[in-house]
């Protein structure tokens, strides 16, 4: 219930993006339905492609897509009249379609080939100049709509998305401690562990991509180092779970792990002032577990200090 409430909050990235997407598609489909223009569905299609979770990425696509579309329209205007047979037109369209799938979405050259493909196929049923005009108008209208919605309705910057992802990694960290608790109690579901780790790697990849796009700075270096330490934290949680699955942890150490789990989860809960424990398993005879837990605490403390501004 708490997780669902978090996702439904206007502060969550999912809700903010869903609201912007809903407005963009509602307006664009309404326009497409009301105007009596052939292929008016190009408006919502282009608007959907331009809209991204972070408005910096949307702004980039809103700038690059019209450029690529305009170039594609010029190429079709110059080349298509020389393709007099249906076979040659199909070859031209399929060649552009194949190249399009080799391009990176969001770049200025990707829309060149998608536009050439779409206009070639459309020109078989309607006049070429009409198809080009509708394509350009649709892209320009989509650009204006997306830019307006991005800056006026629940705008989400890359920095906000990064903050959300860091907090999400903290929640996944707590979920992994829940799995360790379940393992100790004897009713663990390893498929859930796999899902947590898959989700972790996906979110971790998004945060790394964001940091790699930032200009070099001490803050970027610190964040990258903290993210690498976050990876180590999850690796140590995996090792604790592995020892439990092997039956290498006795009852006394299991009870200490339960206590450790509660304290660590409290610390990594947003708004909590609970500190991380300074040491644990000091009296344990399991040297492997003692080493892993101590390394975990060192790395967890480093991550907590690095991202304290997101607490």
CSV table of C-alpha atoms in Angstrom, one decimal:
chain,number,residue,atom,x,y,z
A,1,UNK,CA,0.0,0.0,0.0
A,2,UNK,CA,2.8,2.4,0.9
A,3,UNK,CA,4.6,1.6,-2.4
A,4,UNK,CA,1.4,2.2,-4.3
A,5,UNK,CA,0.8,5.5,-2.6
A,6,UNK,CA,4.3,6.6,-3.4
A,7,UNK,CA,3.8,5.9,-7.0
A,8,UNK,CA,0.5,7.8,-7.1
A,9,UNK,CA,2.0,10.8,-5.5
A,10,UNK,CA,2.7,13.9,-7.7
A,11,UNK,CA,6.2,13.7,-6.5
A,12,UNK,CA,6.8,10.4,-8.2
A,13,UNK,CA,8.4,10.4,-11.6
A,14,UNK,CA,5.9,7.8,-12.9
A,15,UNK,CA,2.9,10.0,-12.0
A,16,UNK,CA,4.5,13.1,-13.4
A,17,UNK,CA,5.4,11.5,-16.7
A,18,UNK,CA,2.0,9.7,-16.9
A,19,UNK,CA,0.2,13.1,-16.5
A,20,UNK,CA,2.3,14.7,-19.2
A,21,UNK,CA,1.8,11.8,-21.5
A,22,UNK,CA,-1.9,11.8,-20.9
A,23,UNK,CA,-2.2,15.5,-21.7
A,24,UNK,CA,-0.1,15.3,-24.9
A,25,UNK,CA,-1.9,12.3,-26.3
A,26,UNK,CA,-5.4,13.6,-25.4
A,27,UNK,CA,-4.8,16.9,-27.0
A,28,UNK,CA,-3.0,15.5,-30.1
A,29,UNK,CA,-5.7,12.8,-30.7
A,30,UNK,CA,-8.4,15.4,-30.2
A,31,UNK,CA,-6.8,17.5,-32.9
A,32,UNK,CA,-6.3,14.5,-35.1
A,33,UNK,CA,-10.0,13.6,-34.8
A,34,UNK,CA,-11.3,17.1,-35.3
A,35,UNK,CA,-9.3,18.1,-38.4
A,36,UNK,CA,-10.3,16.7,-41.7
A,37,UNK,CA,-6.7,16.0,-42.9
A,38,UNK,CA,-5.4,12.7,-44.3
A,39,UNK,CA,-2.8,11.0,-42.1
A,40,UNK,CA,-3.6,13.3,-39.2
A,41,UNK,CA,-2.5,10.5,-36.9
A,42,UNK,CA,1.1,11.6,-37.6
A,43,UNK,CA,0.5,14.3,-35.0
A,44,UNK,CA,0.0,12.1,-31.9
A,45,UNK,CA,2.6,9.6,-33.3
A,46,UNK,CA,5.3,12.3,-33.4
A,47,UNK,CA,4.2,13.8,-30.1
A,48,UNK,CA,4.5,10.4,-28.5
A,49,UNK,CA,8.0,9.9,-29.9
A,50,UNK,CA,9.2,13.3,-28.7
A,51,UNK,CA,7.9,13.0,-25.2
A,52,UNK,CA,10.4,11.5,-22.7
A,53,UNK,CA,10.5,11.1,-18.9
A,54,UNK,CA,13.1,13.9,-18.5
A,55,UNK,CA,12.3,17.2,-20.3
A,56,UNK,CA,15.9,17.7,-21.3
A,57,UNK,CA,15.6,14.6,-23.5
A,58,UNK,CA,12.2,15.7,-24.8
A,59,UNK,CA,13.6,19.1,-25.7
A,60,UNK,CA,16.5,17.4,-27.5
A,61,UNK,CA,14.1,15.3,-29.5
A,62,UNK,CA,11.8,18.2,-30.2
A,63,UNK,CA,14.7,20.0,-31.8
A,64,UNK,CA,16.3,17.1,-33.7
A,65,UNK,CA,13.1,15.5,-35.1
A,66,UNK,CA,12.0,18.5,-37.1
A,67,UNK,CA,15.5,18.9,-38.6
A,68,UNK,CA,15.6,15.2,-39.6
A,69,UNK,CA,12.0,15.4,-40.9
A,70,UNK,CA,12.8,18.5,-43.0
A,71,UNK,CA,15.8,16.8,-44.6
A,72,UNK,CA,13.8,13.6,-45.3
A,73,UNK,CA,11.1,15.7,-47.0
A,74,UNK,CA,13.7,17.4,-49.2
A,75,UNK,CA,15.2,14.0,-50.2
A,76,UNK,CA,11.8,12.6,-51.1
A,77,UNK,CA,10.9,15.7,-53.1
A,78,UNK,CA,14.1,15.3,-55.1
A,79,UNK,CA,14.4,11.6,-55.4
A,80,UNK,CA,10.9,10.2,-55.6
A,81,UNK,CA,9.9,11.8,-59.0
A,82,UNK,CA,12.8,9.7,-60.6
A,83,UNK,CA,11.4,6.4,-59.2
A,84,UNK,CA,8.8,5.8,-61.8
A,85,UNK,CA,8.0,2.1,-61.0
A,86,UNK,CA,6.3,0.6,-58.0
A,87,UNK,CA,9.2,-1.8,-57.5
A,88,UNK,CA,11.8,1.0,-57.4
A,89,UNK,CA,9.7,2.9,-54.8
A,90,UNK,CA,9.4,-0.2,-52.7
A,91,UNK,CA,13.1,-0.8,-52.8
A,92,UNK,CA,13.7,2.9,-51.8
A,93,UNK,CA,11.3,2.6,-48.9
A,94,UNK,CA,12.6,-0.6,-47.6
A,95,UNK,CA,16.2,0.6,-47.9
A,96,UNK,CA,15.3,3.6,-45.8
A,97,UNK,CA,13.4,1.5,-43.3
A,98,UNK,CA,16.5,-0.8,-42.9
A,99,UNK,CA,18.8,2.1,-42.3
A,100,UNK,CA,16.4,3.7,-39.9
A,101,UNK,CA,16.7,0.7,-37.6
A,102,UNK,CA,20.4,1.1,-37.6
A,103,UNK,CA,20.2,4.7,-36.4
A,104,UNK,CA,20.1,5.8,-32.7
A,105,UNK,CA,16.6,7.1,-31.8
A,106,UNK,CA,16.6,10.7,-30.7
A,107,UNK,CA,19.3,11.8,-33.0
A,108,UNK,CA,18.8,14.2,-35.9
A,109,UNK,CA,19.6,11.6,-38.6
A,110,UNK,CA,17.1,8.9,-37.4
A,111,UNK,CA,14.0,10.8,-38.6
A,112,UNK,CA,15.5,11.3,-42.1
A,113,UNK,CA,15.1,7.7,-43.0
A,114,UNK,CA,11.7,7.2,-41.2
A,115,UNK,CA,10.4,10.2,-43.1
A,116,UNK,CA,11.7,8.9,-46.4
A,117,UNK,CA,10.0,5.6,-45.7
A,118,UNK,CA,6.7,7.0,-44.6
A,119,UNK,CA,6.4,9.6,-47.4
A,120,UNK,CA,7.4,7.1,-50.1
A,121,UNK,CA,4.6,4.7,-48.9
A,122,UNK,CA,2.1,7.5,-48.4
A,123,UNK,CA,2.8,9.0,-51.9
A,124,UNK,CA,1.5,5.9,-53.4
A,125,UNK,CA,-2.1,6.8,-52.3
A,126,UNK,CA,-2.0,10.7,-52.1
A,127,UNK,CA,-0.1,13.4,-53.9
A,128,UNK,CA,3.5,13.8,-52.9
A,129,UNK,CA,3.3,17.5,-52.1
A,130,UNK,CA,0.3,16.9,-49.8
A,131,UNK,CA,2.1,14.1,-48.0
A,132,UNK,CA,5.1,16.3,-47.4
A,133,UNK,CA,3.0,19.2,-46.2
A,134,UNK,CA,1.1,17.1,-43.7
A,135,UNK,CA,4.3,15.5,-42.4
A,136,UNK,CA,5.9,18.9,-41.8
A,137,UNK,CA,2.8,20.3,-40.2
A,138,UNK,CA,2.4,17.3,-37.9
A,139,UNK,CA,6.0,17.4,-36.7
A,140,UNK,CA,5.9,21.1,-36.1
A,141,UNK,CA,2.6,20.9,-34.2
A,142,UNK,CA,3.9,18.0,-32.1
A,143,UNK,CA,7.0,20.0,-31.3
A,144,UNK,CA,5.0,23.0,-30.0
A,145,UNK,CA,2.7,20.8,-28.0
A,146,UNK,CA,5.4,18.7,-26.4
A,147,UNK,CA,7.5,21.8,-25.5
A,148,UNK,CA,4.5,23.5,-24.0
A,149,UNK,CA,3.5,20.5,-21.9
A,150,UNK,CA,7.0,19.7,-20.8
A,151,UNK,CA,7.5,23.2,-19.4
A,152,UNK,CA,4.1,23.8,-17.9
A,153,UNK,CA,2.8,20.5,-16.6
A,154,UNK,CA,4.8,18.5,-14.0
A,155,UNK,CA,8.2,19.2,-15.6
A,156,UNK,CA,10.8,16.6,-14.6
A,157,UNK,CA,14.4,17.4,-15.1
A,158,UNK,CA,17.2,15.0,-15.5
A,159,UNK,CA,18.4,16.0,-12.0
A,160,UNK,CA,15.0,15.2,-10.5
A,161,UNK,CA,14.9,11.9,-12.3
A,162,UNK,CA,18.4,11.1,-10.9
A,163,UNK,CA,17.3,11.9,-7.4
A,164,UNK,CA,14.3,9.7,-7.8
A,165,UNK,CA,16.4,6.8,-9.1
A,166,UNK,CA,18.8,7.1,-6.1
A,167,UNK,CA,15.9,7.0,-3.7
A,168,UNK,CA,14.5,4.0,-5.7
A,169,UNK,CA,17.8,2.2,-5.2
A,170,UNK,CA,17.5,2.8,-1.5
A,171,UNK,CA,14.1,1.2,-1.5
A,172,UNK,CA,15.4,-1.8,-3.5
A,173,UNK,CA,18.2,-2.0,-0.9
A,174,UNK,CA,15.5,-2.3,1.8
A,175,UNK,CA,13.6,-4.9,-0.3
A,176,UNK,CA,16.8,-7.0,-0.5
A,177,UNK,CA,17.0,-6.9,3.3
A,178,UNK,CA,13.4,-8.1,3.4
A,179,UNK,CA,14.5,-11.1,1.2
A,180,UNK,CA,17.3,-11.9,3.7
A,181,UNK,CA,14.7,-11.7,6.5
A,182,UNK,CA,12.5,-14.1,4.6
A,183,UNK,CA,15.4,-16.5,4.1
A,184,UNK,CA,16.2,-16.5,7.8
A,185,UNK,CA,12.5,-17.2,8.6
A,186,UNK,CA,12.4,-20.0,6.1
A,187,UNK,CA,10.1,-18.8,3.4
A,188,UNK,CA,12.2,-17.0,0.8
A,189,UNK,CA,11.2,-16.8,-2.8
A,190,UNK,CA,14.4,-16.6,-4.9
A,191,UNK,CA,12.5,-15.4,-7.9
A,192,UNK,CA,11.8,-12.1,-6.0
A,193,UNK,CA,15.6,-11.8,-5.4
A,194,UNK,CA,16.1,-12.1,-9.2
A,195,UNK,CA,13.5,-9.5,-9.9
A,196,UNK,CA,15.1,-7.0,-7.3
A,197,UNK,CA,18.5,-7.5,-8.9
A,198,UNK,CA,17.2,-7.1,-12.4
A,199,UNK,CA,15.4,-3.9,-11.4
A,200,UNK,CA,18.6,-2.7,-9.6
A,201,UNK,CA,20.7,-3.1,-12.7
A,202,UNK,CA,18.2,-1.3,-14.9
A,203,UNK,CA,18.0,1.7,-12.6
A,204,UNK,CA,21.7,1.6,-12.0
A,205,UNK,CA,22.2,1.8,-15.8
A,206,UNK,CA,19.9,4.8,-16.1
A,207,UNK,CA,21.8,6.7,-13.4
A,208,UNK,CA,25.2,5.9,-14.9
A,209,UNK,CA,24.0,7.1,-18.3
A,210,UNK,CA,22.8,10.4,-16.8
A,211,UNK,CA,26.1,10.9,-14.9
A,212,UNK,CA,28.1,10.2,-18.1
A,213,UNK,CA,26.2,12.9,-20.0
A,214,UNK,CA,27.1,15.5,-17.4
A,215,UNK,CA,30.1,17.8,-17.8
A,216,UNK,CA,33.2,16.8,-15.8
A,217,UNK,CA,33.0,18.3,-12.2
A,218,UNK,CA,33.8,17.2,-8.6
A,219,UNK,CA,30.1,16.6,-8.0
A,220,UNK,CA,29.9,14.2,-11.0
A,221,UNK,CA,33.0,12.3,-9.8
A,222,UNK,CA,31.6,12.0,-6.3
A,223,UNK,CA,28.3,10.7,-7.6
A,224,UNK,CA,29.9,8.2,-9.9
A,225,UNK,CA,32.1,6.9,-7.0
A,226,UNK,CA,29.0,6.7,-4.8
A,227,UNK,CA,27.1,4.7,-7.5
A,228,UNK,CA,30.0,2.2,-7.8
A,229,UNK,CA,29.9,1.9,-4.0
A,230,UNK,CA,26.1,1.3,-4.2
A,231,UNK,CA,26.9,-1.6,-6.6
A,232,UNK,CA,29.3,-3.0,-3.9
A,233,UNK,CA,26.6,-2.7,-1.3
A,234,UNK,CA,24.2,-4.8,-3.3
A,235,UNK,CA,27.0,-7.3,-4.0
A,236,UNK,CA,27.6,-7.7,-0.3
A,237,UNK,CA,23.9,-8.2,0.3
A,238,UNK,CA,24.0,-11.0,-2.4
A,239,UNK,CA,26.9,-12.6,-0.5
A,240,UNK,CA,25.0,-12.6,2.8
A,241,UNK,CA,22.0,-14.2,1.0
A,242,UNK,CA,24.3,-16.8,-0.5
A,243,UNK,CA,25.8,-17.7,2.9
A,244,UNK,CA,22.3,-18.1,4.3
A,245,UNK,CA,21.2,-20.3,1.4
A,246,UNK,CA,24.2,-22.5,1.9
A,247,UNK,CA,23.4,-22.9,5.6
A,248,UNK,CA,26.7,-21.4,6.7
A,249,UNK,CA,25.1,-19.0,9.2
A,250,UNK,CA,24.1,-20.2,12.7
A,251,UNK,CA,21.1,-19.2,14.7
A,252,UNK,CA,23.0,-16.6,16.8
A,253,UNK,CA,24.3,-14.8,13.7
A,254,UNK,CA,20.9,-15.0,12.0
A,255,UNK,CA,19.4,-13.1,15.0
A,256,UNK,CA,22.1,-10.5,14.7
A,257,UNK,CA,21.4,-10.2,10.9
A,258,UNK,CA,17.7,-9.6,11.7
A,259,UNK,CA,18.6,-6.8,14.0
A,260,UNK,CA,21.0,-5.4,11.4
A,261,UNK,CA,18.3,-5.6,8.7
A,262,UNK,CA,15.9,-3.5,10.8
A,263,UNK,CA,18.5,-0.8,11.6
A,264,UNK,CA,19.7,-0.5,8.0
A,265,UNK,CA,16.2,-0.4,6.6
A,266,UNK,CA,15.3,2.4,9.1
A,267,UNK,CA,18.4,4.3,8.1
A,268,UNK,CA,17.7,4.1,4.4
A,269,UNK,CA,14.0,5.1,4.7
A,270,UNK,CA,13.4,8.6,3.5
A,271,UNK,CA,13.0,11.1,6.3
A,272,UNK,CA,14.5,8.8,8.9
A,273,UNK,CA,17.3,10.1,11.3
A,274,UNK,CA,18.2,6.6,12.4
A,275,UNK,CA,22.0,6.0,12.2
A,276,UNK,CA,23.7,3.0,10.7
A,277,UNK,CA,25.2,0.6,13.3
A,278,UNK,CA,28.9,1.1,13.9
A,279,UNK,CA,29.7,-2.6,14.1
A,280,UNK,CA,28.0,-6.0,14.1
A,281,UNK,CA,28.9,-9.7,14.5
A,282,UNK,CA,31.9,-8.8,16.7
A,283,UNK,CA,31.4,-12.0,18.6
A,284,UNK,CA,30.7,-14.2,15.5
A,285,UNK,CA,32.9,-17.2,14.7
A,286,UNK,CA,31.9,-17.0,11.0
A,287,UNK,CA,34.9,-15.0,9.6
A,288,UNK,CA,33.3,-14.8,6.1
A,289,UNK,CA,30.1,-13.4,7.4
A,290,UNK,CA,31.9,-11.0,9.7
A,291,UNK,CA,34.1,-9.7,6.8
A,292,UNK,CA,31.1,-9.2,4.5
A,293,UNK,CA,29.0,-7.4,7.0
A,294,UNK,CA,31.8,-5.1,8.0
A,295,UNK,CA,32.5,-4.3,4.3
A,296,UNK,CA,28.8,-3.7,3.8
A,297,UNK,CA,28.6,-1.2,6.7
A,298,UNK,CA,31.6,0.7,5.4
A,299,UNK,CA,30.2,1.0,1.9
A,300,UNK,CA,26.6,1.7,3.1
A,301,UNK,CA,27.9,4.5,5.2
A,302,UNK,CA,29.8,6.0,2.3
A,303,UNK,CA,26.7,5.8,0.1
A,304,UNK,CA,24.6,7.4,2.8
A,305,UNK,CA,27.0,10.3,3.2
A,306,UNK,CA,27.3,10.9,-0.5
A,307,UNK,CA,23.6,11.0,-1.1
A,308,UNK,CA,22.5,12.5,2.2
A,309,UNK,CA,21.1,15.5,0.2
A,310,UNK,CA,18.5,13.1,-1.3
A,311,UNK,CA,17.3,11.9,2.1
